[in-house]
Amino acid sequence: DVHIAPADVGGVPGEWLITGRQVISGRVVLYLHGGGYFFGSPRSHRSVTWRLSRACRAKVLALDYRQPPDWHYPAPLDDSVAAYRALLARGYQPENIIIAGDSAGGNLSLVTMLRLKELGVPLPAAAVLISPWGDLTCSGDSVRDNEALEPMIPVNALRFISASYSRGSDPGSGMLSPVFADLSGLPPLLIQVGSTEVLFSDAERVAVSAREAGVTVTLQVWENMIHVFQALAGWVPESSLAVKEIGAFVEQSVRDAGAPPATVCGGHGYQ
């Protein structure tokens, strides 16, 4: 019972997804797909997004942000900020918005919130970071230590797409590598990562940096799970459980943020 419709929010294309009939009115997950800032799309990540809609009882807006080779930094960041501000302009309340993303989308989720903070825009209730790529300099210990254990991300490819995206900019700057940024003032974060990923250190370092900055962080390390293993929910028990954990985190976060009492939306309206 998944309903999908094209979206144009703030001039940025994407798609709306609504799963089932238990969606809470006004609740939305802004989802930023992974793919190394090089490939991927809302369509390629539907195995994650439709399940998030069900688990979070929310509409999901999966953004089709600009990517290399035609575009590079800061085009994806400009798109995600524009879409978030457009959600606010449409009447969505920040305490009912969650930003989520996997891999490069986890990076984009973090830097989007950093840019919103700079601009003085109200931040979302929380963020969900799935296997986030937090360091575009690729300097984390797990890039070396887990290289032979990682079936999804060749390290040389990781360095290539980092250079492609950061073209002309310092990949070590906080707006490209949020492990080096001041994360103070961000909303609660849920970070999920597999223990054998090359990006394991990125997730761990983001969690440490955020906690030191006073941010509430839940870091879940899933033993021997691959990069973005949540896409295998329905086949792998740990993946299904991880998605349920995301749903529980979102429910708690919107309550803590002061969202109004939940009202179930009976239809499949898009806005």
mmCIF file of C-alpha atoms in Angstrom:
data_model
loop_
_atom_site.group_PDB
_atom_site.id
_atom_site.type_symbol
_atom_site.label_atom_id
_atom_site.label_comp_id
_atom_site.label_asym_id
_atom_site.label_seq_id
_atom_site.Cartn_x
_atom_site.Cartn_y
_atom_site.Cartn_z
ATOM 1 C CA ASP A 1 0.000 0.000 0.000
ATOM 2 C CA VAL A 2 2.663 2.474 -1.126
ATOM 3 C CA HIS A 3 1.542 5.630 -2.906
ATOM 4 C CA ILE A 4 4.129 7.603 -4.877
ATOM 5 C CA ALA A 5 3.725 10.965 -6.583
ATOM 6 C CA PRO A 6 6.177 13.345 -8.262
ATOM 7 C CA ALA A 7 7.240 16.340 -6.225
ATOM 8 C CA ASP A 8 8.595 19.810 -6.859
ATOM 9 C CA VAL A 9 9.421 21.499 -3.576
ATOM 10 C CA GLY A 10 11.298 24.775 -3.593
ATOM 11 C CA GLY A 11 12.117 24.234 -7.262
ATOM 12 C CA VAL A 12 13.801 20.908 -6.470
ATOM 13 C CA PRO A 13 12.364 17.697 -7.967
ATOM 14 C CA GLY A 14 11.768 14.499 -6.067
ATOM 15 C CA GLU A 15 8.942 12.230 -5.049
ATOM 16 C CA TRP A 16 6.432 11.909 -2.244
ATOM 17 C CA LEU A 17 5.879 8.495 -0.670
ATOM 18 C CA ILE A 18 3.063 7.533 1.682
ATOM 19 C CA THR A 19 2.785 3.991 3.028
ATOM 20 C CA GLY A 20 -0.414 2.712 4.603
ATOM 21 C CA ARG A 21 -3.135 4.750 6.259
ATOM 22 C CA GLN A 22 -1.476 5.515 9.597
ATOM 23 C CA VAL A 23 0.467 8.580 8.432
ATOM 24 C CA ILE A 24 0.379 11.424 10.949
ATOM 25 C CA SER A 25 -0.964 14.648 9.481
ATOM 26 C CA GLY A 26 1.785 17.230 9.034
ATOM 27 C CA ARG A 27 4.667 14.831 9.763
ATOM 28 C CA VAL A 28 7.306 14.583 7.030
ATOM 29 C CA VAL A 29 10.701 12.955 6.562
ATOM 30 C CA LEU A 30 12.954 14.867 4.169
ATOM 31 C CA TYR A 31 15.082 12.036 2.756
ATOM 32 C CA LEU A 32 18.435 12.664 1.076
ATOM 33 C CA HIS A 33 19.602 9.591 -0.799
ATOM 34 C CA GLY A 34 23.139 8.271 -0.865
ATOM 35 C CA GLY A 35 25.344 7.346 -3.791
ATOM 36 C CA GLY A 36 28.557 9.227 -3.095
ATOM 37 C CA TYR A 37 27.245 12.512 -4.529
ATOM 38 C CA PHE A 38 27.654 10.756 -7.874
ATOM 39 C CA PHE A 39 24.720 8.428 -8.510
ATOM 40 C CA GLY A 40 21.484 7.294 -6.914
ATOM 41 C CA SER A 41 18.013 8.801 -6.949
ATOM 42 C CA PRO A 42 14.719 8.712 -5.070
ATOM 43 C CA ARG A 43 13.766 5.695 -7.182
ATOM 44 C CA SER A 44 16.942 3.762 -6.326
ATOM 45 C CA HIS A 45 16.258 4.200 -2.608
ATOM 46 C CA ARG A 46 12.577 3.272 -2.476
ATOM 47 C CA SER A 47 13.403 0.080 -0.550
ATOM 48 C CA VAL A 48 14.417 2.405 2.291
ATOM 49 C CA THR A 49 11.984 5.289 1.877
ATOM 50 C CA TRP A 50 8.711 3.386 1.727
ATOM 51 C CA ARG A 51 9.687 1.497 4.866
ATOM 52 C CA LEU A 52 10.576 4.752 6.605
ATOM 53 C CA SER A 53 7.164 6.137 5.728
ATOM 54 C CA ARG A 54 5.530 3.157 7.424
ATOM 55 C CA ALA A 55 7.885 3.021 10.430
ATOM 56 C CA CYS A 56 7.796 6.791 11.060
ATOM 57 C CA ARG A 57 4.101 7.194 10.189
ATOM 58 C CA ALA A 58 5.106 10.087 7.955
ATOM 59 C CA LYS A 59 5.072 11.328 4.422
ATOM 60 C CA VAL A 60 8.527 11.003 2.916
ATOM 61 C CA LEU A 61 9.852 13.619 0.543
ATOM 62 C CA ALA A 62 12.755 11.969 -1.282
ATOM 63 C CA LEU A 63 14.760 14.712 -2.935
ATOM 64 C CA ASP A 64 16.358 14.383 -6.370
ATOM 65 C CA TYR A 65 19.137 16.877 -5.710
ATOM 66 C CA ARG A 66 21.728 17.869 -8.320
ATOM 67 C CA GLN A 67 24.883 15.726 -8.575
ATOM 68 C CA PRO A 68 28.172 15.440 -10.471
ATOM 69 C CA PRO A 69 29.324 15.279 -13.158
ATOM 70 C CA ASP A 70 27.040 18.138 -14.206
ATOM 71 C CA TRP A 71 27.027 19.721 -10.750
ATOM 72 C CA HIS A 72 29.265 19.740 -7.699
ATOM 73 C CA TYR A 73 29.431 21.351 -4.258
ATOM 74 C CA PRO A 74 27.443 23.326 -3.158
ATOM 75 C CA ALA A 75 24.592 22.457 -5.549
ATOM 76 C CA PRO A 76 23.189 19.528 -3.498
ATOM 77 C CA LEU A 77 23.373 21.631 -0.340
ATOM 78 C CA ASP A 78 21.575 24.523 -2.015
ATOM 79 C CA ASP A 79 18.840 22.120 -3.141
ATOM 80 C CA SER A 80 18.308 20.534 0.268
ATOM 81 C CA VAL A 81 18.169 23.917 2.009
ATOM 82 C CA ALA A 82 15.698 25.209 -0.589
ATOM 83 C CA ALA A 83 13.463 22.166 -0.149
ATOM 84 C CA TYR A 84 13.489 22.411 3.644
ATOM 85 C CA ARG A 85 12.632 26.114 3.570
ATOM 86 C CA ALA A 86 9.843 25.371 1.098
ATOM 87 C CA LEU A 87 8.389 22.784 3.494
ATOM 88 C CA LEU A 88 8.258 25.476 6.175
ATOM 89 C CA ALA A 89 6.642 27.878 3.717
ATOM 90 C CA ARG A 90 3.972 25.256 2.980
ATOM 91 C CA GLY A 91 3.049 25.131 6.638
ATOM 92 C CA TYR A 92 5.015 22.146 7.913
ATOM 93 C CA GLN A 93 6.235 22.811 11.441
ATOM 94 C CA PRO A 94 9.921 22.154 12.240
ATOM 95 C CA GLU A 95 8.946 19.982 15.208
ATOM 96 C CA ASN A 96 7.177 17.687 12.725
ATOM 97 C CA ILE A 97 10.058 17.461 10.240
ATOM 98 C CA ILE A 98 12.819 14.852 10.299
ATOM 99 C CA ILE A 99 15.867 15.022 8.041
ATOM 100 C CA ALA A 100 17.272 11.624 7.115
ATOM 101 C CA GLY A 101 19.847 10.310 4.696
ATOM 102 C CA ASP A 102 22.247 7.491 3.989
ATOM 103 C CA SER A 103 25.949 7.622 3.115
ATOM 104 C CA ALA A 104 26.469 10.865 1.149
ATOM 105 C CA GLY A 105 22.878 11.686 2.087
ATOM 106 C CA GLY A 106 23.917 11.425 5.735
ATOM 107 C CA ASN A 107 26.655 13.951 5.001
ATOM 108 C CA LEU A 108 24.122 16.177 3.257
ATOM 109 C CA SER A 109 21.693 15.874 6.183
ATOM 110 C CA LEU A 110 24.337 17.169 8.582
ATOM 111 C CA VAL A 111 25.583 20.042 6.454
ATOM 112 C CA THR A 112 22.006 21.048 5.605
ATOM 113 C CA MET A 113 21.329 21.529 9.300
ATOM 114 C CA LEU A 114 24.595 23.430 9.706
ATOM 115 C CA ARG A 115 23.616 25.777 6.889
ATOM 116 C CA LEU A 116 20.115 26.226 8.303
ATOM 117 C CA LYS A 117 21.685 27.081 11.662
ATOM 118 C CA GLU A 118 23.874 29.708 9.959
ATOM 119 C CA LEU A 119 20.797 31.190 8.295
ATOM 120 C CA GLY A 120 18.777 31.284 11.508
ATOM 121 C CA VAL A 121 16.147 28.902 10.133
ATOM 122 C CA PRO A 122 14.360 26.703 12.714
ATOM 123 C CA LEU A 123 15.901 23.238 12.732
ATOM 124 C CA PRO A 124 14.000 19.966 12.371
ATOM 125 C CA ALA A 125 12.956 17.827 15.314
ATOM 126 C CA ALA A 126 15.758 15.328 14.710
ATOM 127 C CA ALA A 127 17.966 13.697 12.095
ATOM 128 C CA VAL A 128 18.569 10.079 11.131
ATOM 129 C CA LEU A 129 21.993 9.304 9.687
ATOM 130 C CA ILE A 130 22.409 5.908 8.050
ATOM 131 C CA SER A 131 26.065 4.967 7.473
ATOM 132 C CA PRO A 132 26.950 8.666 7.107
ATOM 133 C CA TRP A 133 29.939 9.741 5.039
ATOM 134 C CA GLY A 134 31.257 12.314 7.463
ATOM 135 C CA ASP A 135 34.814 12.793 6.187
ATOM 136 C CA LEU A 136 35.468 13.519 2.529
ATOM 137 C CA THR A 137 39.226 13.473 3.204
ATOM 138 C CA CYS A 138 38.786 9.713 3.783
ATOM 139 C CA SER A 139 41.093 9.830 6.799
ATOM 140 C CA GLY A 140 39.147 7.606 9.214
ATOM 141 C CA ASP A 141 40.869 4.500 10.582
ATOM 142 C CA SER A 142 38.158 2.206 9.210
ATOM 143 C CA VAL A 143 38.866 3.338 5.649
ATOM 144 C CA ARG A 144 42.112 1.406 6.080
ATOM 145 C CA ASP A 145 41.137 -1.233 8.632
ATOM 146 C CA ASN A 146 37.849 -2.322 7.052
ATOM 147 C CA GLU A 147 38.814 -2.034 3.388
ATOM 148 C CA ALA A 148 39.053 -5.801 2.966
ATOM 149 C CA LEU A 149 35.764 -6.355 4.838
ATOM 150 C CA GLU A 150 33.630 -3.824 2.933
ATOM 151 C CA PRO A 151 31.720 -5.322 -0.038
ATOM 152 C CA MET A 152 29.952 -2.115 -1.058
ATOM 153 C CA ILE A 153 32.481 0.734 -1.267
ATOM 154 C CA PRO A 154 35.889 0.431 -2.976
ATOM 155 C CA VAL A 155 38.186 2.869 -1.186
ATOM 156 C CA ASN A 156 39.737 4.174 -4.413
ATOM 157 C CA ALA A 157 36.252 4.952 -5.707
ATOM 158 C CA LEU A 158 35.493 6.762 -2.462
ATOM 159 C CA ARG A 159 38.476 9.048 -2.975
ATOM 160 C CA PHE A 160 37.571 9.617 -6.632
ATOM 161 C CA ILE A 161 33.998 10.692 -5.931
ATOM 162 C CA SER A 162 35.172 12.919 -3.079
ATOM 163 C CA ALA A 163 37.432 14.780 -5.501
ATOM 164 C CA SER A 164 34.640 14.944 -8.081
ATOM 165 C CA TYR A 165 32.185 16.481 -5.642
ATOM 166 C CA SER A 166 34.496 18.857 -3.778
ATOM 167 C CA ARG A 167 36.076 20.184 -6.972
ATOM 168 C CA GLY A 168 37.649 23.573 -6.218
ATOM 169 C CA SER A 169 36.798 23.398 -2.495
ATOM 170 C CA ASP A 170 38.679 22.048 0.515
ATOM 171 C CA PRO A 171 37.264 18.573 1.313
ATOM 172 C CA GLY A 172 38.419 19.075 4.895
ATOM 173 C CA SER A 173 36.152 22.067 5.480
ATOM 174 C CA GLY A 174 33.271 21.577 7.872
ATOM 175 C CA MET A 175 30.620 22.059 5.194
ATOM 176 C CA LEU A 176 32.076 19.182 3.203
ATOM 177 C CA SER A 177 33.334 17.007 6.060
ATOM 178 C CA PRO A 178 31.068 17.558 9.072
ATOM 179 C CA VAL A 179 33.369 15.495 11.321
ATOM 180 C CA PHE A 180 35.441 18.698 11.400
ATOM 181 C CA ALA A 181 32.488 21.081 11.924
ATOM 182 C CA ASP A 182 31.028 22.685 15.041
ATOM 183 C CA LEU A 183 27.900 20.587 15.551
ATOM 184 C CA SER A 184 26.583 22.529 18.527
ATOM 185 C CA GLY A 185 22.914 23.433 18.415
ATOM 186 C CA LEU A 186 21.853 20.500 16.243
ATOM 187 C CA PRO A 187 18.754 18.476 17.150
ATOM 188 C CA PRO A 188 18.957 14.875 18.405
ATOM 189 C CA LEU A 189 20.736 12.467 16.072
ATOM 190 C CA LEU A 190 20.240 8.756 15.475
ATOM 191 C CA ILE A 191 23.263 7.224 13.755
ATOM 192 C CA GLN A 192 23.222 3.637 12.488
ATOM 193 C CA VAL A 193 26.307 1.961 11.030
ATOM 194 C CA GLY A 194 27.698 -1.509 10.424
ATOM 195 C CA SER A 195 30.817 -2.526 12.325
ATOM 196 C CA THR A 196 32.679 -3.652 9.180
ATOM 197 C CA GLU A 197 31.965 -0.614 7.002
ATOM 198 C CA VAL A 198 34.764 1.578 5.690
ATOM 199 C CA LEU A 199 32.638 4.490 6.959
ATOM 200 C CA PHE A 200 32.409 3.092 10.484
ATOM 201 C CA SER A 201 34.928 5.655 11.773
ATOM 202 C CA ASP A 202 32.995 8.475 10.114
ATOM 203 C CA ALA A 203 29.847 7.551 12.027
ATOM 204 C CA GLU A 204 31.744 7.136 15.271
ATOM 205 C CA ARG A 205 33.562 10.472 14.907
ATOM 206 C CA VAL A 206 30.353 12.340 14.071
ATOM 207 C CA ALA A 207 28.797 10.881 17.218
ATOM 208 C CA VAL A 208 31.760 11.881 19.396
ATOM 209 C CA SER A 209 31.943 15.385 17.933
ATOM 210 C CA ALA A 210 28.205 15.926 18.351
ATOM 211 C CA ARG A 211 28.186 14.710 21.951
ATOM 212 C CA GLU A 212 31.125 16.956 22.810
ATOM 213 C CA ALA A 213 29.112 19.842 21.345
ATOM 214 C CA GLY A 214 26.167 19.055 23.623
ATOM 215 C CA VAL A 215 23.983 17.282 21.057
ATOM 216 C CA THR A 216 21.871 14.276 22.083
ATOM 217 C CA VAL A 217 23.201 11.332 20.070
ATOM 218 C CA THR A 218 22.168 7.703 19.765
ATOM 219 C CA LEU A 219 24.872 5.657 18.009
ATOM 220 C CA GLN A 220 23.844 2.138 17.031
ATOM 221 C CA VAL A 221 26.625 -0.138 15.786
ATOM 222 C CA TRP A 222 25.278 -3.243 14.054
ATOM 223 C CA GLU A 223 27.746 -6.106 14.030
ATOM 224 C CA ASN A 224 28.942 -7.328 10.617
ATOM 225 C CA MET A 225 26.303 -5.361 8.731
ATOM 226 C CA ILE A 226 27.083 -3.899 5.315
ATOM 227 C CA HIS A 227 26.757 -0.321 4.138
ATOM 228 C CA VAL A 228 23.118 0.864 4.264
ATOM 229 C CA PHE A 229 21.922 -2.588 5.340
ATOM 230 C CA GLN A 230 18.502 -1.069 6.087
ATOM 231 C CA ALA A 231 17.725 -1.487 2.378
ATOM 232 C CA LEU A 232 17.535 -5.252 3.031
ATOM 233 C CA ALA A 233 14.638 -4.988 5.491
ATOM 234 C CA GLY A 234 12.246 -7.829 4.783
ATOM 235 C CA TRP A 235 15.102 -10.211 4.048
ATOM 236 C CA VAL A 236 17.604 -9.585 6.862
ATOM 237 C CA PRO A 237 16.231 -9.521 10.433
ATOM 238 C CA GLU A 238 18.741 -6.900 11.607
ATOM 239 C CA SER A 239 17.694 -4.607 8.767
ATOM 240 C CA SER A 240 14.022 -4.839 9.692
ATOM 241 C CA LEU A 241 14.859 -4.176 13.343
ATOM 242 C CA ALA A 242 16.995 -1.150 12.400
ATOM 243 C CA VAL A 243 14.067 0.403 10.526
ATOM 244 C CA LYS A 244 11.814 -0.170 13.549
ATOM 245 C CA GLU A 245 14.434 1.556 15.719
ATOM 246 C CA ILE A 246 14.291 4.549 13.373
ATOM 247 C CA GLY A 247 10.507 4.679 13.716
ATOM 248 C CA ALA A 248 10.711 4.598 17.518
ATOM 249 C CA PHE A 249 13.355 7.337 17.509
ATOM 250 C CA VAL A 250 11.209 9.557 15.281
ATOM 251 C CA GLU A 251 8.128 9.079 17.474
ATOM 252 C CA GLN A 252 10.086 10.056 20.582
ATOM 253 C CA SER A 253 11.816 12.978 18.868
ATOM 254 C CA VAL A 254 8.659 14.663 17.594
ATOM 255 C CA ARG A 255 7.086 14.336 21.043
ATOM 256 C CA ASP A 256 10.154 15.818 22.690
ATOM 257 C CA ALA A 257 10.195 18.648 20.132
ATOM 258 C CA GLY A 258 6.662 19.631 21.125
ATOM 259 C CA ALA A 259 4.731 18.483 18.081
ATOM 260 C CA PRO A 260 0.936 18.803 18.500
ATOM 261 C CA PRO A 261 -1.093 15.672 19.320
ATOM 262 C CA ALA A 262 -0.963 13.177 16.470
ATOM 263 C CA THR A 263 -3.837 13.067 14.001
ATOM 264 C CA VAL A 264 -3.942 10.166 11.570
ATOM 265 C CA CYS A 265 -4.389 11.245 7.951
ATOM 266 C CA GLY A 266 -7.052 9.068 6.373
ATOM 267 C CA GLY A 267 -6.159 9.691 2.740
ATOM 268 C CA HIS A 268 -3.114 9.966 0.522
ATOM 269 C CA GLY A 269 -2.863 13.705 -0.007
ATOM 270 C CA TYR A 270 0.349 15.319 -1.198
ATOM 271 C CA GLN A 271 1.390 18.892 -0.707
#
